[in-house]
Short mmCIF file of C-alpha atoms and ligand atoms in Angstrom, two decimals:
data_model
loop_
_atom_site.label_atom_id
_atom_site.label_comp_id
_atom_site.label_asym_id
_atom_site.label_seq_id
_atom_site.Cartn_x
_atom_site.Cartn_y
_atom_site.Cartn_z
CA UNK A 469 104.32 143.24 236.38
CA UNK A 470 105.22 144.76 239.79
CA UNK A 471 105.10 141.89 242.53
CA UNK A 472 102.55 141.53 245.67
CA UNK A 473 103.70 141.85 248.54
CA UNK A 474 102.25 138.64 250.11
CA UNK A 475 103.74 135.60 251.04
CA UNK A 476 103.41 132.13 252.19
CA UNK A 477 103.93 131.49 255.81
CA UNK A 478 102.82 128.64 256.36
CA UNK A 479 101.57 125.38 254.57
CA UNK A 480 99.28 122.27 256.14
CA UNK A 481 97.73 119.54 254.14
CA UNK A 482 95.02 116.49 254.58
CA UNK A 483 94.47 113.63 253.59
CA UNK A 484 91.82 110.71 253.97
CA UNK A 485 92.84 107.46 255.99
CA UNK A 486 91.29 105.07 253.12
CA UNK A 487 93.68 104.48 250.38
CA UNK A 488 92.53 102.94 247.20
CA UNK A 489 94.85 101.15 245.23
CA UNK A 490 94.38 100.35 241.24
CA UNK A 491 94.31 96.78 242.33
CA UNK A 492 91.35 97.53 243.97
CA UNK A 493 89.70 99.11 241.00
CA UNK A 494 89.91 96.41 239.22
CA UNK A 495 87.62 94.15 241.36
CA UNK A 496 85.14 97.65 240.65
CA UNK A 497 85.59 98.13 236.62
CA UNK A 498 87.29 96.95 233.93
CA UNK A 499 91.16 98.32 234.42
CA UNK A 500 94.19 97.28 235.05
CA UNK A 501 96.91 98.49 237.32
CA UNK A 502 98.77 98.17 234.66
CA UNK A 503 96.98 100.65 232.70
CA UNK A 504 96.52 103.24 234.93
CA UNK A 505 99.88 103.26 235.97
CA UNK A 506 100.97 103.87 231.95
CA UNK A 507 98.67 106.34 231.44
CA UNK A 508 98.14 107.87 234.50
CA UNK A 509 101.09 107.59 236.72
CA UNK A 510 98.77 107.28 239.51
CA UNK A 511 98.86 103.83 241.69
CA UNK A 512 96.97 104.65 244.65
CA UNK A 513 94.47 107.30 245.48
CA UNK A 514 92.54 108.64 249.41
CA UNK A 515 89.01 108.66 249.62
CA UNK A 516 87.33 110.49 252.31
CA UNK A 517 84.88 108.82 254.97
CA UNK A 518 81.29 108.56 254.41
CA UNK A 519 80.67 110.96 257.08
CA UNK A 520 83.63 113.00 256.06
CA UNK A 521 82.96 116.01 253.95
CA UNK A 522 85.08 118.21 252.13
CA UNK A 523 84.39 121.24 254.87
CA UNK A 524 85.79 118.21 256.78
CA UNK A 525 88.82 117.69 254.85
CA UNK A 526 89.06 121.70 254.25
CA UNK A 527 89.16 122.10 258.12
CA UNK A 528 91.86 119.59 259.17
CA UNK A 529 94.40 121.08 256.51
CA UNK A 530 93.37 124.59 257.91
CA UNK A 531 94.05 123.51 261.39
CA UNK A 532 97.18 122.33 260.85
CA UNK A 533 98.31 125.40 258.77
CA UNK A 534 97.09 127.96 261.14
CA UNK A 535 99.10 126.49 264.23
CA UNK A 536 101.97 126.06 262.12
CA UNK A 537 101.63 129.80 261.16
CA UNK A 538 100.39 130.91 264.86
CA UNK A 539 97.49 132.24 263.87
CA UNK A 540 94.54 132.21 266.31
CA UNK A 541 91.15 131.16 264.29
CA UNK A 542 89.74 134.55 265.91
CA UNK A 543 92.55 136.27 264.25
CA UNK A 544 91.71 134.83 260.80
CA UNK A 545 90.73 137.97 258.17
CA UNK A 546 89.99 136.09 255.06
CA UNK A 547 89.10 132.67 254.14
CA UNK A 548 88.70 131.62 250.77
CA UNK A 549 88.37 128.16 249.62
CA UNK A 550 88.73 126.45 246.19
CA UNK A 551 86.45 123.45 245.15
CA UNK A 552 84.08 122.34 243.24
CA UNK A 553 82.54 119.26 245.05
CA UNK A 554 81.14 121.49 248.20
CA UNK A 555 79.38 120.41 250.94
CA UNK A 556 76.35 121.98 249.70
CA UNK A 557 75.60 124.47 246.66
CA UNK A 558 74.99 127.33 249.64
CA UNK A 559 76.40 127.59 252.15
CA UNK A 560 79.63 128.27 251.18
CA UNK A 561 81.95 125.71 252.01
CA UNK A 562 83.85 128.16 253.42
CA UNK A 563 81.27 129.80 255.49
CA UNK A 564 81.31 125.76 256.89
CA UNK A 565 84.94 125.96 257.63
CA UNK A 566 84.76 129.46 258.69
CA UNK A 567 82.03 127.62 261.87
CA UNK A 568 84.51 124.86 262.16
CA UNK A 569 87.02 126.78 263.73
CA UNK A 570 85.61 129.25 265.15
CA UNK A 571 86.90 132.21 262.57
CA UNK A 572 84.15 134.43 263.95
CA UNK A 573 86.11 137.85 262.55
CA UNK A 574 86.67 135.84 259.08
CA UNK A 575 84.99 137.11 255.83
CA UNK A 576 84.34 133.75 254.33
CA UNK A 577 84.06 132.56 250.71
CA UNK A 578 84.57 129.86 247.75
CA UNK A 579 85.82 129.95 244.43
CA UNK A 580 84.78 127.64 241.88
CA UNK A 581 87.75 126.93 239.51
CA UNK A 582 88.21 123.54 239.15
CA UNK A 583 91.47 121.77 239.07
CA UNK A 584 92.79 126.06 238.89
CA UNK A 585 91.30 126.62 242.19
CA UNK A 586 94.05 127.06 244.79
CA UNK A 587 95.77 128.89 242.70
CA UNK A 588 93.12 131.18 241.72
CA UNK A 589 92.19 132.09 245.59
CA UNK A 590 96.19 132.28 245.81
CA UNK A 591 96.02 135.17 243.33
CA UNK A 592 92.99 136.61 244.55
CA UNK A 593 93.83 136.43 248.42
CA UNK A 594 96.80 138.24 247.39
CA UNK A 595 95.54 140.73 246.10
CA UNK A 596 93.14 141.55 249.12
CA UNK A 597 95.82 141.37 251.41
CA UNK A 598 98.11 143.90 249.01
CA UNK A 599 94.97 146.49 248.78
CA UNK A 600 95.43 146.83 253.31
CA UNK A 601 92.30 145.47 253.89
CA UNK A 602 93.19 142.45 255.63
CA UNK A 603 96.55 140.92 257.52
CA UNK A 604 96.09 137.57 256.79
CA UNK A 605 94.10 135.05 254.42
CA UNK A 606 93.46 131.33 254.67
CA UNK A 607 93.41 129.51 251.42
CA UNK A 608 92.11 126.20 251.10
CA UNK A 609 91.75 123.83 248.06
CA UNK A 610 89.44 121.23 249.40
CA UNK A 611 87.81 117.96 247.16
CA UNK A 612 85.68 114.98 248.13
CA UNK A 613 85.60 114.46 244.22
CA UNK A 614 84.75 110.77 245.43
CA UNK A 615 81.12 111.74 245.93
CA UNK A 616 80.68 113.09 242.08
CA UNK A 617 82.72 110.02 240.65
CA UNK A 618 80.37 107.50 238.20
CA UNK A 619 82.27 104.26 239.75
CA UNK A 620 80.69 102.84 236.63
CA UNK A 621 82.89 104.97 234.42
CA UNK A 622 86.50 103.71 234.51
CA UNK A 623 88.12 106.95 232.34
CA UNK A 624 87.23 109.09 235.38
CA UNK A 625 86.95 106.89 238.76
CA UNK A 626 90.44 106.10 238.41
CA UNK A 627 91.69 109.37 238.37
CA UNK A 628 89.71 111.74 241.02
CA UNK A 629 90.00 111.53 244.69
CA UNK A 630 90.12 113.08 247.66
CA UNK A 631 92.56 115.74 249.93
CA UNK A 632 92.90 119.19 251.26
CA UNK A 633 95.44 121.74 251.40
CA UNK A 634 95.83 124.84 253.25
CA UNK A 635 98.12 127.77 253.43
CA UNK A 636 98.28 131.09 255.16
CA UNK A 637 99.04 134.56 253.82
CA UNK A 638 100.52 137.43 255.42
CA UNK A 639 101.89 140.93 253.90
CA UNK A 640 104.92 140.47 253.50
CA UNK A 641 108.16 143.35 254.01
CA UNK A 642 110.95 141.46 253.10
CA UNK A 643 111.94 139.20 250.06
CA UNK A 644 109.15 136.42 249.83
CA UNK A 645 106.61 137.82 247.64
CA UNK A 646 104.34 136.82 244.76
CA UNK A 647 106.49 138.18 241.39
CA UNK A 648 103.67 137.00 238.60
CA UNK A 649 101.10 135.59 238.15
CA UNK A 650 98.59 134.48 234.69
CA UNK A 651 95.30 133.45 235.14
CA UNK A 652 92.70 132.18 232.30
CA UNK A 653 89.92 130.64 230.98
CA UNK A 654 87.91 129.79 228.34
CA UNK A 655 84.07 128.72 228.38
CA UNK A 656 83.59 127.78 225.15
CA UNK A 657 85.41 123.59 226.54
CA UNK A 658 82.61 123.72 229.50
CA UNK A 659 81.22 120.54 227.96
CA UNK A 660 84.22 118.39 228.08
CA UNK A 661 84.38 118.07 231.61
CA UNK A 662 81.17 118.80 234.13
CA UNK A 663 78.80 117.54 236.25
CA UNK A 664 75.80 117.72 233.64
CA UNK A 665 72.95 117.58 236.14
CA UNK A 666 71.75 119.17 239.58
CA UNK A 667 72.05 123.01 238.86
CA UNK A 668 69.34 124.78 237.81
CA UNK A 669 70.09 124.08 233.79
CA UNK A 670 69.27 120.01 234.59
CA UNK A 671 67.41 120.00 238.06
CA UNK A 672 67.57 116.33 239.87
CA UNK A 673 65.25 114.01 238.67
CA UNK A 674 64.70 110.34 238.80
CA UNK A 675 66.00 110.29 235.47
CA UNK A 676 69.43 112.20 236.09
CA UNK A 677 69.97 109.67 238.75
CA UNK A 678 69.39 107.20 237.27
CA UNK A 679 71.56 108.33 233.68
CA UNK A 680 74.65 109.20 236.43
CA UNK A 681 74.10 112.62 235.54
CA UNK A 682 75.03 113.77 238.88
CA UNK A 683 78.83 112.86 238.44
CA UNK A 684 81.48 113.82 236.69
CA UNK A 685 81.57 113.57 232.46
CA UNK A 686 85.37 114.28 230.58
CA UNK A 687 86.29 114.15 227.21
CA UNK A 688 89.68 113.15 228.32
CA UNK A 689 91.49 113.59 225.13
CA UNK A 690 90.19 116.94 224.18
CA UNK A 691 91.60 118.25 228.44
CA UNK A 692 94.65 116.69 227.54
CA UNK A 693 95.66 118.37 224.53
CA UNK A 694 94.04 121.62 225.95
CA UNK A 695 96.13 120.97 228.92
CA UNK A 696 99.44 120.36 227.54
CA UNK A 697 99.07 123.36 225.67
CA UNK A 698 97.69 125.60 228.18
CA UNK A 699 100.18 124.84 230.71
CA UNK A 700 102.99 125.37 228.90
CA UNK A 701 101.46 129.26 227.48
CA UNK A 702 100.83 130.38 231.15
CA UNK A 703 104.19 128.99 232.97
CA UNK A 704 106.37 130.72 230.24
CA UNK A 705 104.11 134.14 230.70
CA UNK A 706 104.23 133.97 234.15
CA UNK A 707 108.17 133.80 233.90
CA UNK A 708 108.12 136.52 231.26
CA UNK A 709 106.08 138.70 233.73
CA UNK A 710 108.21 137.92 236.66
CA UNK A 711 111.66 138.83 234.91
CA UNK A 712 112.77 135.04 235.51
CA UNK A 713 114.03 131.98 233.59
CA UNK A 714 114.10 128.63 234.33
CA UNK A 715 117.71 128.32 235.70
CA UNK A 716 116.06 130.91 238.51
CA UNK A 717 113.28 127.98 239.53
CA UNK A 718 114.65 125.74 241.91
CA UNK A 719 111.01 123.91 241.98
CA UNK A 720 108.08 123.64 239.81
CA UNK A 721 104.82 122.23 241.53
CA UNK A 722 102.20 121.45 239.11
CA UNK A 723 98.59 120.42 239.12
CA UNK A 724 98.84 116.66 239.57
CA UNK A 725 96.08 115.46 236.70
CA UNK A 726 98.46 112.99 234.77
CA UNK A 727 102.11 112.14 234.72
CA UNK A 728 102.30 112.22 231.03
CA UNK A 729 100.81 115.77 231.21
CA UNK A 730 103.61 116.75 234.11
CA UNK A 731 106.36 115.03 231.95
CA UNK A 732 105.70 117.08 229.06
CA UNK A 733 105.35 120.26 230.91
CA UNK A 734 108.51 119.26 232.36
CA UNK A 735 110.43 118.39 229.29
CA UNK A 736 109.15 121.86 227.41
CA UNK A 737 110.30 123.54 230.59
CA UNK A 738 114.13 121.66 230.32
CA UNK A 739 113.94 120.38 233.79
CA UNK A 740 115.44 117.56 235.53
CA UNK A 741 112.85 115.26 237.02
CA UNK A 742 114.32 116.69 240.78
CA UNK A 743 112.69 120.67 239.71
CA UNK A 744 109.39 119.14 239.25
CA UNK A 745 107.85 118.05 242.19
CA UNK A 746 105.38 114.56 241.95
CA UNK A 747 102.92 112.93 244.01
CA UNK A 748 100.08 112.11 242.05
CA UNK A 749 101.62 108.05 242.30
CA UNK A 750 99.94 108.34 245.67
CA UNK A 751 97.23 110.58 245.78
CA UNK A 752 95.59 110.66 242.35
CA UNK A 753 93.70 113.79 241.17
CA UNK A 754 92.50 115.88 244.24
CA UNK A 755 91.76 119.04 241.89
CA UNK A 756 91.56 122.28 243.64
CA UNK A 757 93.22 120.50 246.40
CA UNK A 758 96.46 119.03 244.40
CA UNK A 759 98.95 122.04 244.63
CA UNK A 760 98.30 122.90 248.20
CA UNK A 761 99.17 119.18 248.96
CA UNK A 762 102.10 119.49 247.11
CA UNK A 763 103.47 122.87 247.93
CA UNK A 764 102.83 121.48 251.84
CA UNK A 765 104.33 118.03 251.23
CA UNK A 766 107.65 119.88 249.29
CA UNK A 767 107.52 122.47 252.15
CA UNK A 768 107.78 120.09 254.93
CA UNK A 769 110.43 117.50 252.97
CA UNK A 770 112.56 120.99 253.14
CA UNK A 771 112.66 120.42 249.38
CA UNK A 772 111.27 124.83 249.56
CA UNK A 773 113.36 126.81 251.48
CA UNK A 774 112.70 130.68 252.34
CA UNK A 775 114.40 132.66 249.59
CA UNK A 776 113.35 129.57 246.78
CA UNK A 777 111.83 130.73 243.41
CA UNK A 778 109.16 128.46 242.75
CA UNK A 779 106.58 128.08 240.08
CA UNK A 780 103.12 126.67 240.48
CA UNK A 781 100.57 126.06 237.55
CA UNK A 782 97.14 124.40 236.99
CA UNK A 783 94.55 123.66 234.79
CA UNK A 784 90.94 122.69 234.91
CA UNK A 785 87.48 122.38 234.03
CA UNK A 786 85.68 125.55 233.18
CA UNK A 787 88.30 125.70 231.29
CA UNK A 788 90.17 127.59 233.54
CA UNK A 789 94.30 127.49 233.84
CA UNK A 790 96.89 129.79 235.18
CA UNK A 791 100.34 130.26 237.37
CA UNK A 792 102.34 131.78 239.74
CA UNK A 793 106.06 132.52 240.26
CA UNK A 794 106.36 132.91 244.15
CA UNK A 795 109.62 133.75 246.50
CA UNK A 796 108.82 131.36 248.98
O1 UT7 B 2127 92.34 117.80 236.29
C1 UT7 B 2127 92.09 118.38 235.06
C2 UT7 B 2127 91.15 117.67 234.20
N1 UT7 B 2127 91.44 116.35 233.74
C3 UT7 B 2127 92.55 115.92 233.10
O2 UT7 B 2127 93.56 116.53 233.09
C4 UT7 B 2127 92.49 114.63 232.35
C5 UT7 B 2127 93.17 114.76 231.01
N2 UT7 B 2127 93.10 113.51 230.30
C6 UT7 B 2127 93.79 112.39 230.63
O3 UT7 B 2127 94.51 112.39 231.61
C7 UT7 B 2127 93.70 111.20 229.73
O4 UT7 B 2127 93.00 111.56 228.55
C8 UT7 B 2127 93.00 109.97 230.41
C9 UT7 B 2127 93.89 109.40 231.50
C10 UT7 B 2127 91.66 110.40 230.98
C11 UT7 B 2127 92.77 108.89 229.36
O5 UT7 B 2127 94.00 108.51 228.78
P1 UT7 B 2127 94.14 108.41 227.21
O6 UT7 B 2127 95.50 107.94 226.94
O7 UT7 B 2127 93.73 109.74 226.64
O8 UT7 B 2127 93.12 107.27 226.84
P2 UT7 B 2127 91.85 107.33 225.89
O9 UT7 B 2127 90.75 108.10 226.52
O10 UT7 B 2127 92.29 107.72 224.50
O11 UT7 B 2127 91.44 105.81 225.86
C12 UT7 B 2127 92.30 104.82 225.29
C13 UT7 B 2127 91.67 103.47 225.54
C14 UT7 B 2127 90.19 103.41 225.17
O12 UT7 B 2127 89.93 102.13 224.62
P3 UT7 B 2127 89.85 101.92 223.03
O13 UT7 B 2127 88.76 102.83 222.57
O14 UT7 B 2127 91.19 102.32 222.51
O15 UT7 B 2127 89.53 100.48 222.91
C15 UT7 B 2127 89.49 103.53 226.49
O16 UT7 B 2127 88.24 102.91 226.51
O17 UT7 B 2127 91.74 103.16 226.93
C16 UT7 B 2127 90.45 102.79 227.39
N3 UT7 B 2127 90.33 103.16 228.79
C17 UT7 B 2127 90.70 102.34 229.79
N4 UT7 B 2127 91.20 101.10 229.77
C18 UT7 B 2127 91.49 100.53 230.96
C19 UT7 B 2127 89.89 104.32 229.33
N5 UT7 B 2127 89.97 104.26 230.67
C20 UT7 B 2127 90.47 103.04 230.98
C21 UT7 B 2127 90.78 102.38 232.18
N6 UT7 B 2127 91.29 101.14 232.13
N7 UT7 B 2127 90.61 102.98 233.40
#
């Protein structure tokens, strides 16, 4: 596949002030920290303010990228933004950042992948920016997943949470570029992970308020198996697109959903635990916004450097997974 000529300048991330550790969650269900540390890998997790939404979060980690790329907001073509807890169902929660910062010359959408969701506006920012259209693109993956979280049901509250992450595109005329990507999805797993009611299949009643149906159900098993699986298909086409092996990726940044998930994408992969880059010990699962956190949290530790082969991949509800093999 012939590579885009797009790349990442710059990264910026955000995250909540309230942390919530697993000791906490037990005072709220019936856990341990002992179990969600085993199965999860995750031991503390942000939640965003009550008066913070995730056009809030969205915004900060677009601030921060946009200096840090010296872009203007007037400047700002293209602003796409993964998530699936917006502010609202319409606007768009990036028509809400777009006001934040003043974007006014910004065409302004979101993309609803799931846990896939930076990287799907990744690929499809790309693209835009390739075609001439546009010089530059915003990409954010933004959750307040705390607001769509049954605090009743401990297989889900103790893994989603809250965060933003931002980075800006640019055409690109030297070396960094975007060699591969895969994308995918498959419809037919919708069930095992949604938000059953408040779309226009289940409209909000008493009744799906009161049955929780407003928050988020998962067959956990049947997205772990699915996800294993999944991840490991995409990375290795994405590599076979991009003409690259493993020995060529200094750094792997996956969708942080569960350790155990990362560890075996890690061991089919042959990496040593430094090539695969971890922080869901601190932030949980942030969903559309994991990998932007990441690639910003690797990208300021100087763990990327310009010139870097790195490989991002995700997975999510929908289903939806996919990757991307980038010269950073
Ligand atoms: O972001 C993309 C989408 N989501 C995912 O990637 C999630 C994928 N799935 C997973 O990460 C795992 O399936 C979970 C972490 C959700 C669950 O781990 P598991 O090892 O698959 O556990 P399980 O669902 O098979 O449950 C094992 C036991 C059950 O008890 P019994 O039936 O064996 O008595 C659960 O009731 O663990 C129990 N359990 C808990 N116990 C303590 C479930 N949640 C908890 C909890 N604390 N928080």
């Amino acid at each position: 596949m012939a590579a885009i000529n797009v790349m990442i300048k710059s990264t910026g991330s955000y995250l909540p002030e309230k942390v919530l550790s697993n000791k906490d969650l037990e005072n709220i269900v019936d856990t341990t920290d002992e179990w969600i540390t085993t199965r999860t890998g995750i031991k503390t997790r942000r939640l965003a303010a009550e008066d913070e939404a995730t056009s809030d979060l969205a915004f900060e980690a677009a601030k921060v990228a946009l200096q840090r790329a010296e872009i203007s907001p007037e400047e700002v073509d293209l602003i796409i933004v993964g998530t699936i807890s917006p502010d609202n169902f319409f606007p768009s929660t990036g028509c809400l950042v777009q006001n934040k910062l003043g974007a006014k010359n910004a065409v302004a959408m979101d993309i609803n992948a799931a846990c896939s969701g930076y990287l799907f506006s990744l690929v499809i920012a790309s693209r835009l920016l390739d075609g001439g259209n546009y010089k530059n693109a915003l990409i954010i993956g933004a959750e307040k997943l705390s607001s769509f979280v049954n605090w009743e049901d401990r297989a889900t509250c103790v893994l989603f949470a809250d965060g933003a992450g931002a980075s800006v595109l640019v055409p690109s005329n030297g070396e960094s570029r975007l060699l591969a990507f895969d994308l995918g999805s498959d419809g037919s797993y919708g069930k095992d992970l949604l938000v059953p009611a408040g779309g226009s299949r289940q409209p909000a009643t008493i009744e799906t308020v009161e049955q929780k149906l407003h928050s988020i159900v998962m067959n956990g098993n049947a997205i772990f198996k699915i996800a294993v699986n999944k991840m490991r298909e995409t990375f290795t086409k994405s590599m076979e697109k991009a003409g690259v092996t493993v020995d060529d990726i200094s750094l792997v940044i996956p969708h942080q959903a569960n350790l155990r998930i990362i560890e075996s994408l890690r061991n089919f992969l042959k990496l040593p635990k430094e090539k695969v880059f971890v922080n869901i010990e601190k932030y949980g699962n942030t969903s559309a916004a994991s990998i932007g956190i990441a690639l910003d949290e690797a990208h300021q530790q100087g763990i990327i450097k310009r010139g870097d082969i790195i490989g991002l991949t995700a997975f999510g509800g929908g289903l939806t997974w996919g990757s991307a093999i980038i010269k950073f």
